PDB file of C-alpha atoms in Angstrom:
ATOM      1  CA  MET A   1       0.000   0.000   0.000  1.00 97.00           C
ATOM      2  CA  ILE A   2       1.298   3.409  -0.974  1.00 98.00           C
ATOM      3  CA  ILE A   3       0.351   6.402   1.208  1.00 98.00           C
ATOM      4  CA  ARG A   4       1.213   9.910  -0.020  1.00 98.00           C
ATOM      5  CA  ASP A   5       0.124  13.377   1.068  1.00 98.00           C
ATOM      6  CA  PHE A   6      -0.247  16.201  -1.450  1.00 97.00           C
ATOM      7  CA  ASN A   7       0.718  18.707   1.244  1.00 96.00           C
ATOM      8  CA  GLU A   8       4.011  16.921   1.869  1.00 96.00           C
ATOM      9  CA  LEU A   9       4.874  16.507  -1.812  1.00 96.00           C
ATOM     10  CA  ILE A  10       4.103  20.015  -3.014  1.00 92.00           C
ATOM     11  CA  ASN A  11       7.590  21.368  -2.343  1.00 85.00           C
ATOM     12  CA  THR A  12       9.493  18.280  -3.452  1.00 92.00           C
ATOM     13  CA  ASP A  13      10.758  16.994  -6.783  1.00 90.00           C
ATOM     14  CA  ARG A  14       7.421  15.249  -7.285  1.00 92.00           C
ATOM     15  CA  THR A  15       6.023  18.668  -8.228  1.00 93.00           C
ATOM     16  CA  VAL A  16       6.409  19.977 -11.775  1.00 92.00           C
ATOM     17  CA  ALA A  17       5.679  23.675 -12.138  1.00 89.00           C
ATOM     18  CA  ASP A  18       5.891  26.798 -14.164  1.00 86.00           C
ATOM     19  CA  ALA A  19       4.653  30.258 -13.245  1.00 85.00           C
ATOM     20  CA  LYS A  20       0.996  29.528 -13.990  1.00 93.00           C
ATOM     21  CA  TRP A  21       0.684  25.793 -13.417  1.00 91.00           C
ATOM     22  CA  LYS A  22       1.912  23.145 -11.026  1.00 94.00           C
ATOM     23  CA  SER A  23       1.278  19.456 -10.810  1.00 95.00           C
ATOM     24  CA  VAL A  24       1.995  17.118  -7.921  1.00 96.00           C
ATOM     25  CA  ARG A  25       2.626  13.619  -9.170  1.00 96.00           C
ATOM     26  CA  MET A  26       0.890  11.434  -6.603  1.00 98.00           C
ATOM     27  CA  LEU A  27       1.406   8.276  -8.696  1.00 98.00           C
ATOM     28  CA  LEU A  28       3.783   7.748 -11.601  1.00 97.00           C
ATOM     29  CA  ALA A  29       4.551   4.907 -13.987  1.00 96.00           C
ATOM     30  CA  ASP A  30       7.039   3.279 -11.654  1.00 96.00           C
ATOM     31  CA  ASP A  31       4.337   2.779  -9.039  1.00 97.00           C
ATOM     32  CA  GLY A  32       3.011   0.011 -11.264  1.00 97.00           C
ATOM     33  CA  MET A  33      -0.666   0.965 -11.115  1.00 98.00           C
ATOM     34  CA  GLY A  34      -1.051   1.219 -14.898  1.00 97.00           C
ATOM     35  CA  PHE A  35      -2.089   4.858 -14.668  1.00 98.00           C
ATOM     36  CA  SER A  36      -0.643   8.001 -13.137  1.00 97.00           C
ATOM     37  CA  PHE A  37      -2.523  10.354 -10.834  1.00 98.00           C
ATOM     38  CA  HIS A  38      -1.726  14.020 -10.385  1.00 97.00           C
ATOM     39  CA  ILE A  39      -3.183  16.946  -8.463  1.00 98.00           C
ATOM     40  CA  THR A  40      -2.775  19.966 -10.692  1.00 97.00           C
ATOM     41  CA  VAL A  41      -3.240  23.612  -9.737  1.00 97.00           C
ATOM     42  CA  ILE A  42      -3.904  26.153 -12.495  1.00 97.00           C
ATOM     43  CA  GLU A  43      -3.459  29.764 -11.483  1.00 97.00           C
ATOM     44  CA  ALA A  44      -6.321  32.234 -11.841  1.00 98.00           C
ATOM     45  CA  GLY A  45      -6.261  34.198 -15.061  1.00 97.00           C
ATOM     46  CA  SER A  46      -4.084  31.739 -16.938  1.00 97.00           C
ATOM     47  CA  GLU A  47      -4.789  29.919 -20.195  1.00 96.00           C
ATOM     48  CA  HIS A  48      -3.209  26.669 -21.373  1.00 94.00           C
ATOM     49  CA  THR A  49      -3.428  24.726 -24.600  1.00 94.00           C
ATOM     50  CA  PHE A  50      -2.625  21.034 -24.310  1.00 89.00           C
ATOM     51  CA  HIS A  51      -2.731  18.191 -26.775  1.00 91.00           C
ATOM     52  CA  TYR A  52      -1.928  14.784 -25.321  1.00 88.00           C
ATOM     53  CA  LYS A  53      -1.503  12.894 -28.566  1.00 88.00           C
ATOM     54  CA  HIS A  54      -0.172   9.807 -26.826  1.00 90.00           C
ATOM     55  CA  HIS A  55      -2.166   9.732 -23.585  1.00 93.00           C
ATOM     56  CA  PHE A  56      -5.755   9.532 -22.407  1.00 96.00           C
ATOM     57  CA  GLU A  57      -6.448  11.977 -19.571  1.00 97.00           C
ATOM     58  CA  SER A  58      -9.400  12.565 -17.274  1.00 98.00           C
ATOM     59  CA  VAL A  59      -9.630  15.748 -15.205  1.00 98.00           C
ATOM     60  CA  TYR A  60     -12.000  16.217 -12.265  1.00 98.00           C
ATOM     61  CA  CYS A  61     -12.512  19.709 -10.804  1.00 98.00           C
ATOM     62  CA  ILE A  62     -12.119  19.727  -7.019  1.00 98.00           C
ATOM     63  CA  SER A  63     -12.315  23.509  -6.675  1.00 98.00           C
ATOM     64  CA  GLY A  64     -12.268  26.679  -8.734  1.00 98.00           C
ATOM     65  CA  LYS A  65     -13.911  27.971 -11.871  1.00 98.00           C
ATOM     66  CA  GLY A  66     -12.939  27.963 -15.503  1.00 98.00           C
ATOM     67  CA  ALA A  67     -13.718  26.691 -18.965  1.00 98.00           C
ATOM     68  CA  ILE A  68     -12.450  24.187 -21.471  1.00 98.00           C
ATOM     69  CA  THR A  69     -12.685  24.621 -25.217  1.00 97.00           C
ATOM     70  CA  ASP A  70     -12.486  21.656 -27.562  1.00 96.00           C
ATOM     71  CA  LEU A  71     -10.376  23.022 -30.392  1.00 96.00           C
ATOM     72  CA  ALA A  72     -11.787  20.461 -32.840  1.00 94.00           C
ATOM     73  CA  ASN A  73     -15.233  22.040 -32.813  1.00 96.00           C
ATOM     74  CA  GLY A  74     -14.904  25.256 -30.801  1.00 96.00           C
ATOM     75  CA  GLU A  75     -17.335  24.100 -28.103  1.00 97.00           C
ATOM     76  CA  THR A  76     -16.707  25.514 -24.633  1.00 98.00           C
ATOM     77  CA  HIS A  77     -17.775  23.814 -21.390  1.00 98.00           C
ATOM     78  CA  GLN A  78     -17.872  25.353 -17.938  1.00 98.00           C
ATOM     79  CA  ILE A  79     -15.509  23.885 -15.339  1.00 98.00           C
ATOM     80  CA  LYS A  80     -16.656  23.983 -11.712  1.00 98.00           C
ATOM     81  CA  PRO A  81     -16.466  21.599  -8.744  1.00 98.00           C
ATOM     82  CA  GLY A  82     -17.877  18.212  -9.725  1.00 98.00           C
ATOM     83  CA  VAL A  83     -17.313  18.583 -13.457  1.00 98.00           C
ATOM     84  CA  MET A  84     -15.009  16.097 -15.189  1.00 98.00           C
ATOM     85  CA  TYR A  85     -13.690  16.182 -18.687  1.00 98.00           C
ATOM     86  CA  ALA A  86     -12.085  13.169 -20.323  1.00 98.00           C
ATOM     87  CA  LEU A  87      -9.915  13.404 -23.409  1.00 97.00           C
ATOM     88  CA  ASP A  88     -10.996  10.134 -24.968  1.00 96.00           C
ATOM     89  CA  ALA A  89     -10.009  11.226 -28.463  1.00 94.00           C
ATOM     90  CA  HIS A  90      -6.675  12.887 -27.534  1.00 92.00           C
ATOM     91  CA  ASP A  91      -8.604  16.134 -27.906  1.00 93.00           C
ATOM     92  CA  LYS A  92      -6.587  19.301 -28.377  1.00 94.00           C
ATOM     93  CA  HIS A  93      -8.035  21.809 -25.919  1.00 95.00           C
ATOM     94  CA  THR A  94      -7.605  25.138 -24.209  1.00 97.00           C
ATOM     95  CA  LEU A  95      -8.180  25.390 -20.465  1.00 97.00           C
ATOM     96  CA  VAL A  96      -8.861  28.795 -18.933  1.00 98.00           C
ATOM     97  CA  ALA A  97      -8.860  29.383 -15.167  1.00 98.00           C
ATOM     98  CA  GLU A  98     -11.149  32.225 -14.128  1.00 98.00           C
ATOM     99  CA  GLU A  99     -10.415  31.315 -10.501  1.00 98.00           C
ATOM    100  CA  GLN A 100      -7.596  29.043  -9.337  1.00 98.00           C
ATOM    101  CA  LEU A 101      -8.446  25.490 -10.394  1.00 98.00           C
ATOM    102  CA  VAL A 102      -7.519  22.411  -8.368  1.00 98.00           C
ATOM    103  CA  LEU A 103      -7.853  19.326 -10.563  1.00 98.00           C
ATOM    104  CA  ALA A 104      -7.492  15.568 -10.049  1.00 98.00           C
ATOM    105  CA  CYS A 105      -5.957  14.100 -13.204  1.00 98.00           C
ATOM    106  CA  CYS A 106      -5.496  10.497 -14.352  1.00 98.00           C
ATOM    107  CA  PHE A 107      -3.254   9.569 -17.292  1.00 97.00           C
ATOM    108  CA  ASN A 108      -3.088   6.371 -19.282  1.00 97.00           C
ATOM    109  CA  PRO A 109      -0.432   5.350 -20.126  1.00 95.00           C
ATOM    110  CA  PRO A 110       1.023   6.600 -16.875  1.00 96.00           C
ATOM    111  CA  VAL A 111       3.321   9.587 -16.976  1.00 93.00           C
ATOM    112  CA  THR A 112       6.890   8.707 -15.969  1.00 90.00           C
ATOM    113  CA  GLY A 113       7.616  12.064 -14.333  1.00 84.00           C
ATOM    114  CA  THR A 114      10.235  13.232 -16.808  1.00 76.00           C
ATOM    115  CA  GLU A 115       7.868  14.553 -19.488  1.00 76.00           C
ATOM    116  CA  VAL A 116       7.683  18.232 -20.321  1.00 72.00           C
ATOM    117  CA  HIS A 117       5.021  19.877 -22.419  1.00 72.00           C
ATOM    118  CA  ARG A 118       6.374  20.200 -25.930  1.00 74.00           C
ATOM    119  CA  GLU A 119       5.697  23.160 -28.199  1.00 75.00           C
ATOM    120  CA  ASP A 120       2.621  21.431 -29.597  1.00 78.00           C
ATOM    121  CA  GLY A 121       1.151  20.968 -26.093  1.00 75.00           C
ATOM    122  CA  SER A 122       1.782  17.223 -25.995  1.00 79.00           C
ATOM    123  CA  TYR A 123       3.873  14.868 -23.912  1.00 81.00           C
ATOM    124  CA  ALA A 124       6.160  12.465 -25.747  1.00 79.00           C
ATOM    125  CA  PRO A 125       4.838   8.920 -26.090  1.00 78.00           C
ATOM    126  CA  ALA A 126       5.687   6.407 -23.396  1.00 71.00           C
ATOM    127  CA  SER A 127       9.017   4.804 -24.121  1.00 58.00           C
ATOM    128  CA  THR A 128      10.663   1.650 -22.883  1.00 44.00           C
ATOM    129  CA  ASP A 129      14.189   2.961 -23.359  1.00 38.00           C
ATOM    130  CA  ALA A 130      14.077   5.775 -20.791  1.00 35.00           C
TER     131      ALA A 130
ATOM    132  CA  MET B   1     -14.278  14.784 -25.314  1.00 96.00           C
ATOM    133  CA  ILE B   2     -16.519  13.539 -22.539  1.00 97.00           C
ATOM    134  CA  ILE B   3     -18.008  16.095 -20.125  1.00 98.00           C
ATOM    135  CA  ARG B   4     -19.837  14.837 -17.011  1.00 98.00           C
ATOM    136  CA  ASP B   5     -20.991  16.513 -13.815  1.00 98.00           C
ATOM    137  CA  PHE B   6     -21.043  14.650 -10.512  1.00 97.00           C
ATOM    138  CA  ASN B   7     -24.010  16.734  -9.390  1.00 96.00           C
ATOM    139  CA  GLU B   8     -26.052  15.636 -12.403  1.00 96.00           C
ATOM    140  CA  LEU B   9     -25.100  11.953 -12.115  1.00 96.00           C
ATOM    141  CA  ILE B  10     -25.675  11.483  -8.403  1.00 92.00           C
ATOM    142  CA  ASN B  11     -29.325  10.523  -8.737  1.00 85.00           C
ATOM    143  CA  THR B  12     -28.978   8.478 -11.907  1.00 92.00           C
ATOM    144  CA  ASP B  13     -28.108   4.862 -12.652  1.00 90.00           C
ATOM    145  CA  ARG B  14     -24.443   5.864 -12.763  1.00 92.00           C
ATOM    146  CA  THR B  15     -24.556   5.899  -8.945  1.00 93.00           C
ATOM    147  CA  VAL B  16     -24.107   2.679  -6.995  1.00 92.00           C
ATOM    148  CA  ALA B  17     -25.123   2.916  -3.361  1.00 89.00           C
ATOM    149  CA  ASP B  18     -25.970   1.214  -0.134  1.00 86.00           C
ATOM    150  CA  ALA B  19     -26.938   2.843   3.142  1.00 86.00           C
ATOM    151  CA  LYS B  20     -23.402   3.832   4.113  1.00 93.00           C
ATOM    152  CA  TRP B  21     -21.637   4.248   0.789  1.00 91.00           C
ATOM    153  CA  LYS B  22     -22.313   5.616  -2.647  1.00 94.00           C
ATOM    154  CA  SER B  23     -20.159   5.870  -5.726  1.00 95.00           C
ATOM    155  CA  VAL B  24     -20.746   7.943  -8.845  1.00 96.00           C
ATOM    156  CA  ARG B  25     -19.136   6.321 -11.853  1.00 96.00           C
ATOM    157  CA  MET B  26     -17.740   9.258 -13.794  1.00 98.00           C
ATOM    158  CA  LEU B  27     -15.880   6.971 -16.227  1.00 98.00           C
ATOM    159  CA  LEU B  28     -16.415   3.266 -16.845  1.00 97.00           C
ATOM    160  CA  ALA B  29     -14.779   0.623 -19.014  1.00 96.00           C
ATOM    161  CA  ASP B  30     -16.909   1.439 -22.029  1.00 96.00           C
ATOM    162  CA  ASP B  31     -15.543   4.967 -22.129  1.00 97.00           C
ATOM    163  CA  GLY B  32     -12.332   3.459 -23.458  1.00 97.00           C
ATOM    164  CA  MET B  33      -9.910   5.360 -21.245  1.00 98.00           C
ATOM    165  CA  GLY B  34      -8.255   2.207 -19.859  1.00 97.00           C
ATOM    166  CA  PHE B  35      -9.204   3.113 -16.292  1.00 98.00           C
ATOM    167  CA  SER B  36     -12.406   3.988 -14.493  1.00 97.00           C
ATOM    168  CA  PHE B  37     -12.891   7.046 -12.310  1.00 98.00           C
ATOM    169  CA  HIS B  38     -15.396   7.308  -9.482  1.00 97.00           C
ATOM    170  CA  ILE B  39     -16.334   9.869  -6.863  1.00 98.00           C
ATOM    171  CA  THR B  40     -17.198   7.895  -3.752  1.00 97.00           C
ATOM    172  CA  VAL B  41     -18.897   9.192  -0.603  1.00 97.00           C
ATOM    173  CA  ILE B  42     -18.477   7.220   2.631  1.00 97.00           C
ATOM    174  CA  GLU B  43     -20.910   8.134   5.372  1.00 97.00           C
ATOM    175  CA  ALA B  44     -19.630   9.302   8.758  1.00 98.00           C
ATOM    176  CA  GLY B  45     -19.371   6.550  11.329  1.00 97.00           C
ATOM    177  CA  SER B  46     -19.235   3.732   8.814  1.00 97.00           C
ATOM    178  CA  GLU B  47     -16.582   1.061   8.355  1.00 97.00           C
ATOM    179  CA  HIS B  48     -15.867  -0.909   5.175  1.00 94.00           C
ATOM    180  CA  THR B  49     -13.549  -3.790   4.399  1.00 94.00           C
ATOM    181  CA  PHE B  50     -12.590  -4.142   0.754  1.00 89.00           C
ATOM    182  CA  HIS B  51     -10.232  -6.450  -1.063  1.00 91.00           C
ATOM    183  CA  TYR B  52      -9.836  -5.748  -4.776  1.00 88.00           C
ATOM    184  CA  LYS B  53      -8.042  -8.934  -5.734  1.00 88.00           C
ATOM    185  CA  HIS B  54      -8.351  -8.210  -9.437  1.00 90.00           C
ATOM    186  CA  HIS B  55      -7.975  -4.427  -9.602  1.00 93.00           C
ATOM    187  CA  PHE B  56      -5.470  -1.734  -8.695  1.00 96.00           C
ATOM    188  CA  GLU B  57      -7.138   1.250  -7.034  1.00 97.00           C
ATOM    189  CA  SER B  58      -5.965   4.691  -5.983  1.00 98.00           C
ATOM    190  CA  VAL B  59      -8.046   6.830  -3.637  1.00 98.00           C
ATOM    191  CA  TYR B  60      -7.513  10.556  -3.079  1.00 98.00           C
ATOM    192  CA  CYS B  61      -9.266  12.307  -0.199  1.00 98.00           C
ATOM    193  CA  ILE B  62     -11.062  15.469  -1.330  1.00 98.00           C
ATOM    194  CA  SER B  63     -12.795  16.106   1.991  1.00 98.00           C
ATOM    195  CA  GLY B  64     -13.521  14.472   5.331  1.00 98.00           C
ATOM    196  CA  LYS B  65     -11.595  12.533   7.933  1.00 98.00           C
ATOM    197  CA  GLY B  66     -10.968   8.864   8.513  1.00 98.00           C
ATOM    198  CA  ALA B  67      -8.429   6.091   8.619  1.00 98.00           C
ATOM    199  CA  ILE B  68      -7.295   3.127   6.577  1.00 98.00           C
ATOM    200  CA  THR B  69      -5.873  -0.045   8.052  1.00 97.00           C
ATOM    201  CA  ASP B  70      -3.748  -2.403   5.982  1.00 96.00           C
ATOM    202  CA  LEU B  71      -4.973  -5.789   7.132  1.00 96.00           C
ATOM    203  CA  ALA B  72      -1.722  -7.468   6.063  1.00 95.00           C
ATOM    204  CA  ASN B  73       0.292  -5.743   8.782  1.00 96.00           C
ATOM    205  CA  GLY B  74      -2.243  -3.902  10.953  1.00 96.00           C
ATOM    206  CA  GLU B  75      -0.813  -0.466  10.156  1.00 97.00           C
ATOM    207  CA  THR B  76      -3.313   2.401  10.240  1.00 98.00           C
ATOM    208  CA  HIS B  77      -2.914   5.647   8.287  1.00 98.00           C
ATOM    209  CA  GLN B  78      -4.888   8.843   8.760  1.00 98.00           C
ATOM    210  CA  ILE B  79      -7.085   9.954   5.856  1.00 98.00           C
ATOM    211  CA  LYS B  80      -7.619  13.695   5.433  1.00 98.00           C
ATOM    212  CA  PRO B  81      -7.810  16.071   2.470  1.00 98.00           C
ATOM    213  CA  GLY B  82      -4.727  15.662   0.285  1.00 98.00           C
ATOM    214  CA  VAL B  83      -3.910  12.115   1.386  1.00 98.00           C
ATOM    215  CA  MET B  84      -3.917   9.368  -1.244  1.00 98.00           C
ATOM    216  CA  TYR B  85      -3.671   5.657  -0.760  1.00 98.00           C
ATOM    217  CA  ALA B  86      -2.918   3.275  -3.602  1.00 98.00           C
ATOM    218  CA  LEU B  87      -3.572  -0.442  -3.405  1.00 97.00           C
ATOM    219  CA  ASP B  88      -0.592  -1.526  -5.475  1.00 96.00           C
ATOM    220  CA  ALA B  89      -0.538  -5.008  -3.949  1.00 94.00           C
ATOM    221  CA  HIS B  90      -4.308  -5.631  -4.014  1.00 92.00           C
ATOM    222  CA  ASP B  91      -4.155  -4.857  -0.304  1.00 93.00           C
ATOM    223  CA  LYS B  92      -7.057  -5.992   1.837  1.00 94.00           C
ATOM    224  CA  HIS B  93      -8.003  -3.000   3.957  1.00 95.00           C
ATOM    225  CA  THR B  94     -10.550  -1.472   6.292  1.00 97.00           C
ATOM    226  CA  LEU B  95     -11.650   2.102   5.727  1.00 97.00           C
ATOM    227  CA  VAL B  96     -13.279   4.001   8.593  1.00 98.00           C
ATOM    228  CA  ALA B  97     -15.014   7.364   8.108  1.00 98.00           C
ATOM    229  CA  GLU B  98     -14.909   9.534  11.218  1.00 98.00           C
ATOM    230  CA  GLU B  99     -16.469  12.324   9.158  1.00 98.00           C
ATOM    231  CA  GLN B 100     -18.124  11.901   5.754  1.00 98.00           C
ATOM    232  CA  LEU B 101     -15.370  11.146   3.236  1.00 98.00           C
ATOM    233  CA  VAL B 102     -15.454  12.293  -0.383  1.00 98.00           C
ATOM    234  CA  LEU B 103     -12.920  10.329  -2.387  1.00 98.00           C
ATOM    235  CA  ALA B 104     -11.653  10.376  -5.986  1.00 98.00           C
ATOM    236  CA  CYS B 105     -10.974   6.779  -7.037  1.00 98.00           C
ATOM    237  CA  CYS B 106      -9.225   5.326 -10.096  1.00 98.00           C
ATOM    238  CA  PHE B 107      -9.450   1.634 -10.994  1.00 97.00           C
ATOM    239  CA  ASN B 108      -7.327  -0.414 -13.359  1.00 97.00           C
ATOM    240  CA  PRO B 109      -8.642  -2.459 -15.055  1.00 95.00           C
ATOM    241  CA  PRO B 110     -11.644  -0.181 -15.386  1.00 96.00           C
ATOM    242  CA  VAL B 111     -14.831  -1.143 -13.598  1.00 93.00           C
ATOM    243  CA  THR B 112     -17.639  -1.963 -16.026  1.00 90.00           C
ATOM    244  CA  GLY B 113     -20.414  -0.657 -13.783  1.00 84.00           C
ATOM    245  CA  THR B 114     -22.089  -3.982 -13.090  1.00 77.00           C
ATOM    246  CA  GLU B 115     -19.782  -5.160 -10.304  1.00 76.00           C
ATOM    247  CA  VAL B 116     -21.017  -5.587  -6.766  1.00 73.00           C
ATOM    248  CA  HIS B 117     -18.872  -6.113  -3.711  1.00 72.00           C
ATOM    249  CA  ARG B 118     -18.749  -9.834  -3.026  1.00 74.00           C
ATOM    250  CA  GLU B 119     -18.693 -11.318   0.454  1.00 75.00           C
ATOM    251  CA  ASP B 120     -14.900 -11.241   0.508  1.00 78.00           C
ATOM    252  CA  GLY B 121     -14.867  -7.480  -0.268  1.00 75.00           C
ATOM    253  CA  SER B 122     -13.673  -7.946  -3.853  1.00 79.00           C
ATOM    254  CA  TYR B 123     -15.044  -7.221  -7.294  1.00 81.00           C
ATOM    255  CA  ALA B 124     -15.042 -10.056  -9.808  1.00 79.00           C
ATOM    256  CA  PRO B 125     -12.215  -9.973 -12.343  1.00 78.00           C
ATOM    257  CA  ALA B 126     -12.767  -8.133 -15.607  1.00 71.00           C
ATOM    258  CA  SER B 127     -14.434 -10.436 -18.096  1.00 58.00           C
ATOM    259  CA  THR B 128     -14.902 -10.242 -21.821  1.00 45.00           C
ATOM    260  CA  ASP B 129     -18.150 -12.211 -21.806  1.00 38.00           C
ATOM    261  CA  ALA B 130     -20.262  -9.873 -19.628  1.00 36.00           C
TER     262      ALA B 130
END
C-alpha cells in the first residue's frame, strides 16, 4: 500500500511547475498501477493549450472555476467543482482558469515524471528505453 | 471529449449505493480510457472492508476525515484532504469514516459498472463475456 500526502509533496521533486501551473505527481509509472494520478493547480487568469496525442487523460474539478474549449469544434464547457472532462479522443483543448483550479488528473499510459510539455502541447509517447 | 458533472449523475443509474456508501461512476470501461474514475462518498461513522483482488485502485481524499488499516500488517494511516492511498498489492483494507469522506478513485482495469462487492470485499475480475 502506498500512502502519499499532497501537502508533503508540493515542495518536493514530485512537483512539476511553471509560473501559472503546477502538478503534484501522486502516482507515476514506476508505481506500477497502470495509470498516473496528479493533483494539478492552475493559477487564476491563466490559459493553457494542451494536446496529449499519446495519452488519455481525465480531469476532475475539485475547486475553482474555468472553462475548457475543444479546439476540434470550438465548443466551450464550464468547469466547476464536480465537473469532469475526459480526453478520450486525444482532444486538443484550451483550459482557462477564471479562478484558481484544483484538478485531479489520471493519465493512461502513466506519466513517468520526466515529461515536459512540448511546443505542440503534448507529452512524448511512453518509451521503454528511458 | 466527454463532459460529465457529478451533481447531475448522483441521482442516476451511474450511482451505486448502499446505506453507508455511494459511488458515482464518472468513467467506466466502455468509455475506453483504460481506467475507471469514481467519486465515492463514505458516510460518517461507517466502516468498510474491501479487497480488490483483481484491480489496482488509488483513492484521493477530497474532503472528510478517517483512517485506513492495511490488514496485512495492521498499520493504520490517517485519511484527510490531500492524502492518497494506492492499493498496489491488491491490499485488503478497512476504511473508517470519522467524518463523511469524499474520495476520488481510479481503478485499473476499469470497472464496467455492473460489479457488486462480493462477500470477501472484492469485485469479480474483468471479463470479456459480460
